[in-house]
mmCIF file of C-alpha atoms and ligand atoms in Angstrom:
data_model
loop_
_atom_site.group_PDB
_atom_site.id
_atom_site.type_symbol
_atom_site.label_atom_id
_atom_site.label_comp_id
_atom_site.label_asym_id
_atom_site.label_seq_id
_atom_site.Cartn_x
_atom_site.Cartn_y
_atom_site.Cartn_z
ATOM 1 C CA MET H 1 3.988 -191.831 -125.620
ATOM 2 C CA GLU H 2 4.180 -193.532 -129.016
ATOM 3 C CA THR H 3 1.863 -193.358 -131.406
ATOM 4 C CA ALA H 4 1.008 -195.492 -134.067
ATOM 5 C CA GLU H 5 3.731 -196.475 -136.289
ATOM 6 C CA CYS H 6 0.700 -194.906 -139.476
ATOM 7 C CA LEU H 7 0.433 -191.845 -138.141
ATOM 8 C CA ASN H 8 3.945 -190.878 -138.605
ATOM 9 C CA HIS H 9 2.629 -191.114 -142.424
ATOM 10 C CA MET H 10 -0.210 -189.297 -142.157
ATOM 11 C CA ALA H 11 0.051 -185.502 -143.369
ATOM 12 C CA PRO H 12 -2.467 -183.230 -141.418
ATOM 13 C CA TYR H 13 -6.173 -182.778 -143.238
ATOM 14 C CA LEU H 14 -5.858 -180.758 -146.120
ATOM 15 C CA PHE H 15 -8.594 -178.272 -144.306
ATOM 16 C CA ALA H 16 -7.374 -178.084 -141.002
ATOM 17 C CA GLN H 17 -4.554 -177.302 -141.384
ATOM 18 C CA ILE H 18 -6.241 -174.005 -144.277
ATOM 19 C CA ASP H 19 -8.781 -173.501 -140.733
ATOM 20 C CA LYS H 20 -5.341 -172.788 -139.000
ATOM 21 C CA LYS H 21 -3.859 -170.030 -141.282
ATOM 22 C CA ARG H 22 -7.515 -168.154 -141.773
ATOM 23 C CA ASP H 23 -7.361 -167.996 -137.687
ATOM 24 C CA ALA H 24 -4.193 -166.706 -137.717
ATOM 25 C CA LEU H 25 -5.044 -163.935 -140.062
ATOM 26 C CA ILE H 26 -8.058 -163.593 -138.168
ATOM 27 C CA ALA H 27 -6.550 -162.912 -135.277
ATOM 28 C CA GLN H 28 -4.752 -160.131 -136.614
ATOM 29 C CA GLY H 29 -7.816 -158.099 -137.535
ATOM 30 C CA ALA H 30 -7.487 -159.552 -141.556
ATOM 31 C CA ASP H 31 -10.857 -158.972 -143.525
ATOM 32 C CA VAL H 32 -10.194 -163.068 -144.515
ATOM 33 C CA ILE H 33 -12.751 -164.058 -147.915
ATOM 34 C CA SER H 34 -12.495 -168.376 -147.825
ATOM 35 C CA LEU H 35 -13.200 -169.763 -151.387
ATOM 36 C CA GLY H 36 -11.514 -172.988 -149.659
ATOM 37 C CA ILE H 37 -13.668 -175.666 -148.489
ATOM 38 C CA GLY H 38 -16.862 -176.565 -149.970
ATOM 39 C CA ASP H 39 -19.119 -174.773 -147.336
ATOM 40 C CA PRO H 40 -22.351 -173.970 -148.388
ATOM 41 C CA ASP H 41 -22.976 -170.778 -147.194
ATOM 42 C CA MET H 42 -26.663 -170.643 -147.922
ATOM 43 C CA PRO H 43 -28.961 -172.401 -144.613
ATOM 44 C CA THR H 44 -30.691 -176.156 -144.846
ATOM 45 C CA PRO H 45 -33.948 -175.382 -146.154
ATOM 46 C CA GLU H 46 -36.820 -174.883 -143.603
ATOM 47 C CA HIS H 47 -38.761 -177.800 -144.345
ATOM 48 C CA ILE H 48 -35.960 -180.187 -143.482
ATOM 49 C CA VAL H 49 -34.793 -177.414 -140.206
ATOM 50 C CA GLU H 50 -39.074 -177.879 -138.936
ATOM 51 C CA GLU H 51 -38.852 -181.353 -139.029
ATOM 52 C CA MET H 52 -35.659 -181.759 -137.703
ATOM 53 C CA ALA H 53 -37.337 -179.670 -134.371
ATOM 54 C CA ARG H 54 -40.232 -182.014 -134.177
ATOM 55 C CA ALA H 55 -37.579 -184.106 -134.061
ATOM 56 C CA ILE H 56 -36.291 -183.610 -131.819
ATOM 57 C CA ARG H 57 -39.230 -183.496 -128.973
ATOM 58 C CA ARG H 58 -39.644 -186.851 -129.571
ATOM 59 C CA PRO H 59 -38.272 -188.689 -126.842
ATOM 60 C CA ALA H 60 -38.157 -192.375 -128.691
ATOM 61 C CA ASN H 61 -35.309 -190.545 -130.620
ATOM 62 C CA HIS H 62 -32.988 -189.878 -127.551
ATOM 63 C CA ARG H 63 -32.924 -193.513 -127.069
ATOM 64 C CA TYR H 64 -29.485 -194.826 -129.065
ATOM 65 C CA PRO H 65 -29.603 -194.731 -132.866
ATOM 66 C CA ASP H 66 -30.348 -198.223 -135.219
ATOM 67 C CA TYR H 67 -27.109 -199.297 -135.694
ATOM 68 C CA ASN H 68 -27.838 -199.029 -140.171
ATOM 69 C CA GLY H 69 -29.964 -196.058 -139.830
ATOM 70 C CA SER H 70 -33.804 -196.689 -139.165
ATOM 71 C CA PRO H 71 -35.510 -198.749 -141.399
ATOM 72 C CA ALA H 72 -37.345 -195.440 -142.227
ATOM 73 C CA TYR H 73 -34.464 -193.525 -142.939
ATOM 74 C CA ARG H 74 -32.718 -196.860 -145.331
ATOM 75 C CA ARG H 75 -36.594 -196.632 -147.134
ATOM 76 C CA ALA H 76 -35.831 -193.251 -147.701
ATOM 77 C CA CYS H 77 -32.825 -193.666 -149.021
ATOM 78 C CA ALA H 78 -34.031 -196.033 -151.054
ATOM 79 C CA SER H 79 -36.626 -194.099 -153.407
ATOM 80 C CA TYR H 80 -34.316 -191.003 -153.581
ATOM 81 C CA MET H 81 -32.326 -193.619 -155.777
ATOM 82 C CA LYS H 82 -35.028 -195.052 -157.562
ATOM 83 C CA THR H 83 -36.993 -191.875 -157.892
ATOM 84 C CA ARG H 84 -33.863 -189.758 -159.203
ATOM 85 C CA PHE H 85 -31.655 -191.847 -160.624
ATOM 86 C CA GLY H 86 -34.384 -195.301 -161.360
ATOM 87 C CA VAL H 87 -31.800 -197.723 -158.886
ATOM 88 C CA GLU H 88 -33.960 -200.577 -157.204
ATOM 89 C CA LEU H 89 -32.262 -200.697 -153.815
ATOM 90 C CA ASN H 90 -33.353 -203.122 -150.998
ATOM 91 C CA PRO H 91 -33.377 -201.146 -147.677
ATOM 92 C CA GLU H 92 -32.171 -203.536 -145.295
ATOM 93 C CA THR H 93 -29.011 -204.984 -147.536
ATOM 94 C CA GLU H 94 -28.368 -202.811 -150.010
ATOM 95 C CA VAL H 95 -28.526 -198.538 -147.904
ATOM 96 C CA LEU H 96 -26.521 -197.836 -144.929
ATOM 97 C CA ALA H 97 -26.468 -194.919 -142.999
ATOM 98 C CA LEU H 98 -23.444 -193.147 -142.159
ATOM 99 C CA ILE H 99 -22.468 -189.921 -139.716
ATOM 100 C CA GLY H 100 -21.143 -188.375 -143.494
ATOM 101 C CA SER H 101 -20.047 -189.637 -146.533
ATOM 102 C CA LYS H 102 -16.049 -189.064 -145.016
ATOM 103 C CA GLU H 103 -16.576 -191.476 -142.690
ATOM 104 C CA GLY H 104 -18.399 -193.645 -144.645
ATOM 105 C CA ILE H 105 -15.245 -193.908 -147.361
ATOM 106 C CA ALA H 106 -12.895 -193.731 -144.345
ATOM 107 C CA HIS H 107 -13.751 -196.243 -142.594
ATOM 108 C CA LEU H 108 -14.676 -198.883 -145.853
ATOM 109 C CA HIS H 109 -10.395 -198.960 -145.703
ATOM 110 C CA THR H 110 -11.013 -200.789 -142.155
ATOM 111 C CA ALA H 111 -13.597 -203.122 -144.067
ATOM 112 C CA PHE H 112 -11.271 -204.199 -146.693
ATOM 113 C CA VAL H 113 -7.737 -202.625 -146.597
ATOM 114 C CA ASN H 114 -4.522 -205.053 -144.790
ATOM 115 C CA PRO H 115 -1.466 -203.787 -144.249
ATOM 116 C CA GLY H 116 0.613 -203.849 -147.402
ATOM 117 C CA ASP H 117 -2.800 -203.521 -149.513
ATOM 118 C CA TYR H 118 -2.987 -200.961 -152.012
ATOM 119 C CA VAL H 119 -5.814 -198.825 -152.480
ATOM 120 C CA LEU H 120 -7.005 -197.164 -155.933
ATOM 121 C CA ALA H 121 -7.042 -193.592 -155.927
ATOM 122 C CA PRO H 122 -7.275 -190.096 -158.310
ATOM 123 C CA SER H 123 -4.253 -188.997 -158.840
ATOM 124 C CA ILE H 124 -6.820 -186.046 -158.032
ATOM 125 C CA GLY H 125 -9.219 -186.906 -155.152
ATOM 126 C CA TYR H 126 -11.009 -186.171 -151.785
ATOM 127 C CA PRO H 127 -8.013 -186.614 -149.718
ATOM 128 C CA VAL H 128 -9.883 -189.598 -147.056
ATOM 129 C CA TYR H 129 -8.998 -192.053 -150.526
ATOM 130 C CA SER H 130 -5.346 -192.158 -149.527
ATOM 131 C CA GLY H 131 -5.576 -190.955 -146.052
ATOM 132 C CA GLY H 132 -8.101 -194.082 -145.216
ATOM 133 C CA ALA H 133 -5.076 -196.352 -146.672
ATOM 134 C CA THR H 134 -2.530 -194.746 -144.826
ATOM 135 C CA LEU H 135 -4.315 -195.587 -141.647
ATOM 136 C CA GLN H 136 -4.682 -199.332 -142.309
ATOM 137 C CA SER H 137 -0.596 -198.902 -142.671
ATOM 138 C CA ALA H 138 -1.918 -199.772 -146.679
ATOM 139 C CA HIS H 139 -0.118 -198.020 -149.480
ATOM 140 C CA THR H 140 -2.195 -196.018 -152.716
ATOM 141 C CA TYR H 141 -1.051 -195.845 -155.972
ATOM 142 C CA PHE H 142 -2.305 -192.662 -157.646
ATOM 143 C CA MET H 143 -3.748 -192.989 -161.167
ATOM 144 C CA PRO H 144 -2.942 -190.774 -163.297
ATOM 145 C CA MET H 145 -5.894 -187.738 -163.954
ATOM 146 C CA LYS H 146 -5.168 -185.347 -166.893
ATOM 147 C CA GLU H 147 -7.104 -182.841 -168.009
ATOM 148 C CA GLU H 148 -6.359 -184.239 -171.257
ATOM 149 C CA GLN H 149 -8.510 -186.961 -171.012
ATOM 150 C CA GLY H 150 -11.083 -184.603 -169.046
ATOM 151 C CA PHE H 151 -9.579 -185.403 -165.308
ATOM 152 C CA LEU H 152 -11.431 -189.080 -165.821
ATOM 153 C CA ALA H 153 -8.689 -191.178 -163.892
ATOM 154 C CA ASP H 154 -6.362 -193.649 -166.167
ATOM 155 C CA PHE H 155 -6.178 -197.565 -165.229
ATOM 156 C CA SER H 156 -4.869 -198.691 -167.955
ATOM 157 C CA ASN H 157 -1.094 -198.531 -167.026
ATOM 158 C CA ILE H 158 -1.083 -200.164 -163.086
ATOM 159 C CA PRO H 159 1.315 -202.218 -162.323
ATOM 160 C CA ASP H 160 0.933 -205.693 -162.214
ATOM 161 C CA ASP H 161 2.785 -205.938 -158.694
ATOM 162 C CA VAL H 162 -0.092 -203.078 -157.396
ATOM 163 C CA LEU H 163 -3.238 -204.741 -158.958
ATOM 164 C CA LYS H 164 -2.529 -207.969 -157.085
ATOM 165 C CA ARG H 165 -2.902 -206.649 -154.055
ATOM 166 C CA ALA H 166 -5.498 -203.666 -154.502
ATOM 167 C CA LYS H 167 -8.381 -204.183 -152.465
ATOM 168 C CA ILE H 168 -10.222 -201.020 -153.267
ATOM 169 C CA MET H 169 -10.966 -198.044 -156.669
ATOM 170 C CA PHE H 170 -11.865 -194.827 -155.434
ATOM 171 C CA ILE H 171 -13.623 -192.372 -158.201
ATOM 172 C CA GLY H 172 -15.834 -189.407 -157.744
ATOM 173 C CA TYR H 173 -17.947 -187.713 -160.432
ATOM 174 C CA PRO H 174 -18.666 -185.036 -160.585
ATOM 175 C CA ASN H 175 -15.822 -184.245 -159.414
ATOM 176 C CA ASN H 176 -14.350 -183.325 -155.892
ATOM 177 C CA PRO H 177 -12.352 -180.553 -157.341
ATOM 178 C CA THR H 178 -12.364 -180.943 -160.455
ATOM 179 C CA GLY H 179 -15.696 -180.180 -161.464
ATOM 180 C CA ALA H 180 -15.155 -182.724 -164.336
ATOM 181 C CA CYS H 181 -18.373 -185.115 -165.131
ATOM 182 C CA ALA H 182 -17.710 -188.674 -165.880
ATOM 183 C CA THR H 183 -18.485 -190.690 -169.326
ATOM 184 C CA GLU H 184 -21.500 -194.615 -169.004
ATOM 185 C CA GLU H 185 -18.672 -195.466 -171.426
ATOM 186 C CA TYR H 186 -16.125 -194.686 -168.544
ATOM 187 C CA PHE H 187 -18.208 -196.167 -165.568
ATOM 188 C CA ASP H 188 -18.741 -199.126 -167.032
ATOM 189 C CA ARG H 189 -14.713 -199.562 -168.552
ATOM 190 C CA ALA H 190 -14.311 -199.131 -164.354
ATOM 191 C CA ILE H 191 -16.338 -202.117 -163.352
ATOM 192 C CA GLU H 192 -15.235 -204.368 -166.263
ATOM 193 C CA PHE H 193 -12.265 -203.424 -165.028
ATOM 194 C CA CYS H 194 -12.819 -203.622 -161.136
ATOM 195 C CA LEU H 195 -14.826 -207.248 -161.782
ATOM 196 C CA GLU H 196 -11.791 -208.464 -163.932
ATOM 197 C CA HIS H 197 -8.909 -207.554 -160.815
ATOM 198 C CA ASP H 198 -11.555 -208.506 -158.228
ATOM 199 C CA ILE H 199 -11.743 -204.765 -156.984
ATOM 200 C CA LEU H 200 -14.378 -202.770 -154.734
ATOM 201 C CA LEU H 201 -15.296 -200.008 -156.779
ATOM 202 C CA ALA H 202 -15.890 -196.822 -154.608
ATOM 203 C CA HIS H 203 -18.033 -194.134 -156.582
ATOM 204 C CA ASP H 204 -17.828 -190.919 -154.410
ATOM 205 C CA ASN H 205 -21.056 -189.136 -155.592
ATOM 206 C CA ALA H 206 -21.483 -186.057 -153.266
ATOM 207 C CA TYR H 207 -21.472 -183.531 -155.800
ATOM 208 C CA CYS H 208 -24.657 -185.482 -157.886
ATOM 209 C CA ASP H 209 -27.291 -183.196 -157.997
ATOM 210 C CA ILE H 210 -25.381 -179.706 -158.265
ATOM 211 C CA CYS H 211 -25.658 -179.822 -161.894
ATOM 212 C CA PHE H 212 -25.989 -177.101 -164.672
ATOM 213 C CA ASP H 213 -27.280 -176.078 -168.125
ATOM 214 C CA GLY H 214 -29.374 -179.249 -167.875
ATOM 215 C CA TYR H 215 -26.833 -181.839 -166.670
ATOM 216 C CA ARG H 216 -27.940 -185.168 -164.771
ATOM 217 C CA ALA H 217 -25.197 -186.717 -162.758
ATOM 218 C CA PRO H 218 -25.873 -190.504 -163.002
ATOM 219 C CA SER H 219 -25.406 -193.080 -160.467
ATOM 220 C CA ILE H 220 -22.781 -195.843 -160.758
ATOM 221 C CA LEU H 221 -25.444 -198.082 -159.954
ATOM 222 C CA GLU H 222 -27.587 -197.064 -163.259
ATOM 223 C CA ARG H 223 -24.900 -199.300 -165.149
ATOM 224 C CA PRO H 224 -24.879 -203.117 -166.094
ATOM 225 C CA ARG H 225 -23.407 -205.275 -163.073
ATOM 226 C CA ALA H 226 -22.555 -202.506 -161.009
ATOM 227 C CA PHE H 227 -24.222 -204.250 -158.241
ATOM 228 C CA GLU H 228 -21.617 -207.628 -158.117
ATOM 229 C CA CYS H 229 -18.484 -204.610 -157.641
ATOM 230 C CA CYS H 230 -20.383 -200.767 -156.292
ATOM 231 C CA ILE H 231 -20.614 -199.559 -153.177
ATOM 232 C CA GLU H 232 -21.800 -196.119 -153.981
ATOM 233 C CA PHE H 233 -22.111 -192.679 -151.387
ATOM 234 C CA PHE H 234 -23.974 -190.319 -151.017
ATOM 235 C CA SER H 235 -23.918 -187.625 -148.497
ATOM 236 C CA LEU H 236 -26.893 -184.805 -148.201
ATOM 237 C CA SER H 237 -23.959 -182.331 -146.862
ATOM 238 C CA LYS H 238 -23.887 -180.100 -150.788
ATOM 239 C CA SER H 239 -27.568 -181.454 -151.563
ATOM 240 C CA TYR H 240 -29.853 -179.991 -148.976
ATOM 241 C CA ASN H 241 -26.428 -177.798 -147.126
ATOM 242 C CA MET H 242 -26.038 -179.858 -144.468
ATOM 243 C CA THR H 243 -22.295 -180.447 -143.795
ATOM 244 C CA GLY H 244 -22.654 -179.536 -140.511
ATOM 245 C CA TRP H 245 -25.442 -182.383 -139.346
ATOM 246 C CA ARG H 246 -23.481 -184.796 -140.954
ATOM 247 C CA ILE H 247 -25.554 -186.910 -142.348
ATOM 248 C CA ALA H 248 -25.071 -189.814 -145.700
ATOM 249 C CA PHE H 249 -25.617 -192.960 -146.870
ATOM 250 C CA ALA H 250 -23.945 -195.927 -148.747
ATOM 251 C CA CYS H 251 -25.998 -198.039 -150.976
ATOM 252 C CA GLY H 252 -24.940 -200.901 -153.587
ATOM 253 C CA ASN H 253 -23.506 -204.841 -153.188
ATOM 254 C CA PRO H 254 -24.823 -206.450 -150.077
ATOM 255 C CA LYS H 255 -21.379 -207.778 -149.071
ATOM 256 C CA ALA H 256 -20.072 -204.283 -149.256
ATOM 257 C CA ILE H 257 -22.792 -202.703 -147.091
ATOM 258 C CA GLU H 258 -22.537 -205.315 -144.498
ATOM 259 C CA ALA H 259 -19.036 -205.136 -144.143
ATOM 260 C CA LEU H 260 -18.914 -201.120 -143.820
ATOM 261 C CA GLY H 261 -21.562 -202.031 -141.199
ATOM 262 C CA THR H 262 -19.266 -204.125 -139.568
ATOM 263 C CA VAL H 263 -17.461 -201.910 -138.666
ATOM 264 C CA LYS H 264 -19.405 -199.048 -138.059
ATOM 265 C CA ASN H 265 -21.511 -201.166 -134.962
ATOM 266 C CA ASN H 266 -18.136 -202.148 -133.855
ATOM 267 C CA LEU H 267 -17.152 -198.301 -133.513
ATOM 268 C CA ASP H 268 -20.100 -195.750 -132.846
ATOM 269 C CA SER H 269 -23.915 -196.056 -132.183
ATOM 270 C CA GLY H 270 -25.262 -194.513 -135.665
ATOM 271 C CA GLN H 271 -26.538 -191.011 -136.338
ATOM 272 C CA PHE H 272 -29.162 -189.485 -134.090
ATOM 273 C CA THR H 273 -33.039 -190.544 -135.110
ATOM 274 C CA ALA H 274 -33.658 -186.793 -135.049
ATOM 275 C CA ILE H 275 -31.240 -185.954 -137.788
ATOM 276 C CA GLN H 276 -32.646 -188.939 -139.676
ATOM 277 C CA GLU H 277 -35.984 -187.976 -139.654
ATOM 278 C CA ALA H 278 -34.897 -184.506 -140.615
ATOM 279 C CA ALA H 279 -33.005 -186.342 -143.547
ATOM 280 C CA ILE H 280 -35.819 -188.106 -144.385
ATOM 281 C CA ALA H 281 -37.504 -184.599 -144.975
ATOM 282 C CA ALA H 282 -34.812 -183.551 -147.176
ATOM 283 C CA LEU H 283 -34.558 -186.645 -149.273
ATOM 284 C CA THR H 284 -38.311 -187.436 -149.505
ATOM 285 C CA GLY H 285 -39.646 -183.292 -149.641
ATOM 286 C CA PRO H 286 -39.706 -180.954 -152.641
ATOM 287 C CA GLN H 287 -37.276 -181.243 -154.194
ATOM 288 C CA ASP H 288 -37.542 -176.902 -155.862
ATOM 289 C CA CYS H 289 -34.873 -175.881 -153.059
ATOM 290 C CA VAL H 290 -32.217 -178.279 -154.905
ATOM 291 C CA ARG H 291 -32.724 -176.743 -158.231
ATOM 292 C CA GLU H 292 -33.019 -172.991 -156.453
ATOM 293 C CA MET H 293 -29.703 -173.410 -154.717
ATOM 294 C CA CYS H 294 -28.350 -175.271 -158.899
ATOM 295 C CA GLU H 295 -28.937 -171.591 -160.300
ATOM 296 C CA ILE H 296 -26.987 -169.345 -157.329
ATOM 297 C CA TYR H 297 -24.479 -172.160 -157.836
ATOM 298 C CA GLN H 298 -24.895 -171.531 -161.701
ATOM 299 C CA ARG H 299 -24.357 -168.083 -161.513
ATOM 300 C CA ARG H 300 -21.709 -168.030 -158.958
ATOM 301 C CA ARG H 301 -19.850 -170.474 -161.557
ATOM 302 C CA ASP H 302 -20.747 -167.476 -164.519
ATOM 303 C CA LEU H 303 -19.075 -165.086 -162.769
ATOM 304 C CA VAL H 304 -15.994 -167.045 -161.474
ATOM 305 C CA VAL H 305 -15.287 -168.412 -164.918
ATOM 306 C CA ASN H 306 -15.484 -165.633 -166.928
ATOM 307 C CA THR H 307 -13.527 -163.274 -164.469
ATOM 308 C CA LEU H 308 -11.090 -165.825 -164.669
ATOM 309 C CA ARG H 309 -10.196 -166.040 -168.204
ATOM 310 C CA SER H 310 -10.490 -162.760 -168.779
ATOM 311 C CA ILE H 311 -7.988 -161.990 -166.979
ATOM 312 C CA GLY H 312 -5.884 -164.825 -169.003
ATOM 313 C CA VAL H 313 -6.758 -167.362 -166.202
ATOM 314 C CA SER H 314 -7.033 -171.033 -167.666
ATOM 315 C CA CYS H 315 -10.099 -172.765 -166.486
ATOM 316 C CA THR H 316 -13.376 -174.539 -167.714
ATOM 317 C CA ALA H 317 -16.708 -173.798 -166.422
ATOM 318 C CA PRO H 318 -17.792 -177.019 -164.901
ATOM 319 C CA GLN H 319 -21.526 -179.215 -165.736
ATOM 320 C CA ALA H 320 -21.542 -179.858 -161.875
ATOM 321 C CA THR H 321 -19.907 -178.994 -158.363
ATOM 322 C CA ILE H 322 -18.983 -176.401 -156.345
ATOM 323 C CA TYR H 323 -16.124 -175.765 -157.372
ATOM 324 C CA VAL H 324 -13.905 -173.898 -160.185
ATOM 325 C CA TRP H 325 -10.797 -175.269 -161.097
ATOM 326 C CA ALA H 326 -8.268 -173.725 -162.955
ATOM 327 C CA ARG H 327 -4.605 -173.354 -163.641
ATOM 328 C CA VAL H 328 -2.052 -171.141 -161.664
ATOM 329 C CA PRO H 329 -0.404 -168.617 -163.339
ATOM 330 C CA GLU H 330 3.112 -168.782 -165.823
ATOM 331 C CA GLY H 331 5.868 -169.566 -163.133
ATOM 332 C CA GLU H 332 4.218 -170.081 -159.899
ATOM 333 C CA THR H 333 3.296 -173.553 -157.894
ATOM 334 C CA SER H 334 -0.085 -174.360 -156.445
ATOM 335 C CA GLU H 335 1.090 -173.906 -152.789
ATOM 336 C CA SER H 336 3.846 -170.628 -154.305
ATOM 337 C CA PHE H 337 0.302 -168.666 -156.023
ATOM 338 C CA ALA H 338 -2.389 -170.055 -153.044
ATOM 339 C CA THR H 339 0.082 -168.049 -150.471
ATOM 340 C CA LYS H 340 0.415 -165.658 -152.132
ATOM 341 C CA LEU H 341 -3.094 -164.914 -152.178
ATOM 342 C CA LEU H 342 -3.437 -165.428 -148.974
ATOM 343 C CA GLU H 343 -0.841 -163.804 -147.263
ATOM 344 C CA LYS H 344 -1.685 -161.271 -150.256
ATOM 345 C CA THR H 345 -5.026 -160.547 -150.445
ATOM 346 C CA HIS H 346 -6.257 -162.887 -147.395
ATOM 347 C CA VAL H 347 -8.494 -165.096 -150.017
ATOM 348 C CA ILE H 348 -8.259 -168.394 -149.671
ATOM 349 C CA VAL H 349 -8.114 -171.046 -151.836
ATOM 350 C CA THR H 350 -7.542 -174.680 -151.777
ATOM 351 C CA PRO H 351 -3.760 -175.908 -153.754
ATOM 352 C CA GLY H 352 -4.511 -177.970 -156.352
ATOM 353 C CA ASN H 353 -1.218 -180.582 -155.305
ATOM 354 C CA GLY H 354 -3.208 -180.491 -151.904
ATOM 355 C CA TYR H 355 -5.450 -183.030 -153.793
ATOM 356 C CA GLY H 356 -3.133 -185.337 -155.264
ATOM 357 C CA PRO H 357 0.696 -185.693 -157.842
ATOM 358 C CA ASP H 358 -1.486 -184.345 -160.515
ATOM 359 C CA GLY H 359 -2.598 -181.470 -158.104
ATOM 360 C CA GLU H 360 0.506 -179.169 -159.196
ATOM 361 C CA GLY H 361 -0.151 -176.527 -160.828
ATOM 362 C CA TYR H 362 -4.016 -175.448 -160.039
ATOM 363 C CA ILE H 363 -6.326 -174.299 -157.581
ATOM 364 C CA ARG H 364 -9.655 -175.238 -156.599
ATOM 365 C CA ILE H 365 -11.759 -172.184 -155.959
ATOM 366 C CA SER H 366 -15.369 -172.941 -154.195
ATOM 367 C CA LEU H 367 -18.788 -171.143 -155.038
ATOM 368 C CA THR H 368 -20.682 -171.339 -151.327
ATOM 369 C CA ILE H 369 -20.155 -167.657 -150.513
ATOM 370 C CA ASP H 370 -22.026 -164.469 -151.588
ATOM 371 C CA ASP H 371 -22.409 -162.877 -154.864
ATOM 372 C CA ASN H 372 -20.680 -159.726 -153.708
ATOM 373 C CA ARG H 373 -17.816 -160.747 -151.209
ATOM 374 C CA LEU H 374 -17.088 -162.959 -154.098
ATOM 375 C CA THR H 375 -16.884 -160.148 -156.551
ATOM 376 C CA GLU H 376 -14.674 -158.827 -154.164
ATOM 377 C CA ALA H 377 -12.486 -162.126 -153.618
ATOM 378 C CA LEU H 378 -12.022 -161.793 -157.222
ATOM 379 C CA GLU H 379 -11.049 -158.308 -157.913
ATOM 380 C CA ARG H 380 -8.311 -159.555 -155.177
ATOM 381 C CA LEU H 381 -7.344 -162.378 -157.029
ATOM 382 C CA LYS H 382 -7.096 -159.633 -160.329
ATOM 383 C CA THR H 383 -4.184 -157.560 -158.224
ATOM 384 C CA LEU H 384 -1.481 -160.784 -158.964
ATOM 385 C CA ILE H 385 -2.395 -161.839 -162.401
ATOM 386 C CA PRO H 386 0.309 -159.631 -164.643
ATOM 387 C CA SER H 387 -1.298 -157.447 -167.367
HETATM 388 C C1 MLT D 1 -14.450 -180.093 -149.904
HETATM 389 O O1 MLT D 1 -14.360 -179.324 -149.849
HETATM 390 O O2 MLT D 1 -14.117 -180.624 -149.906
HETATM 391 C C2 MLT D 1 -14.727 -180.684 -148.623
HETATM 392 O O3 MLT D 1 -16.396 -180.038 -148.164
HETATM 393 C C3 MLT D 1 -13.955 -181.291 -147.430
HETATM 394 C C4 MLT D 1 -14.673 -182.482 -146.621
HETATM 395 O O4 MLT D 1 -15.478 -183.064 -147.529
HETATM 396 O O5 MLT D 1 -13.915 -182.065 -146.237
#
């Protein structure tokens, strides 16, 4: 049996690979601590679970959902965007329900990219940006992303032949995995660039609610002319501890929303309406749960950053996200250090090179574990750092 040619170029999904190693160690009886995938340890807030319990009992919800998301869910997404960012959206044409933002990001390629085209992805980024291109038999051009430039993906030197065939540019701030945040000026330059080169600008805003030290993460749709070329992805996964529920939305340019909707209508039948109803409770209900979560993550961030710095490991304290991005010790690569940590101390971190070429020399630590286990993991990590 011959599989599609594009699969020959497709790497196994980063976290699926890490899970395999974890499961093998656990099977041997190891006490593994995972600071790998960003999968919140705290439960979904009670009022959302309660709404789900009610919604699942409504027989009307047991039928096929609306393809683009229920009108009520799309209105709730628009209302969240208005309250949170002051962005006005038409829920009928500018909002689309997703079965998790990963799904929407992957399918965006099907809507816009032909074989041989280019996707512009940050050289440190969510693996799905380039993975989606590979599945379309398209190429990825990695935009340099350097610490000296605040991890802002640099689109100033893209060769002309790449630009001519570039269809989508992906960026995401607050950034996974570096935790970097973008300035308004950076967003404006990205919009201007994409308008000039007729490229769809896809902004991944999955971490916008997890902010620290009074920082407020913006939506790119707040910026002038954004609706002419931008689609933005929001996820309820991290904001409301709903990774397992698979619920998100895309919004922005109506043509991009329609195109993504056409791909999805032909591939899936929408998200379970009961989940959409629970998501409405999340987006429009009390937001203290989000604030409380941010306080917990901020405390964990400080614990990790202070400990790493105290043993000479260089890292920046992120103003947002659930990750700390740290340099590996001298003489190590991302892979060698992550492997050593796993094999010698049974602590999982994500090797930076798994996010693209400029991720080499870094590891990502997730803050999605309680303080005691986090402290224990850091103690184990310390044993690998030469004093
Ligand atoms: C992450 O850890 O980067 C994400 O949660 C993984 C994912 O969405 O697949």
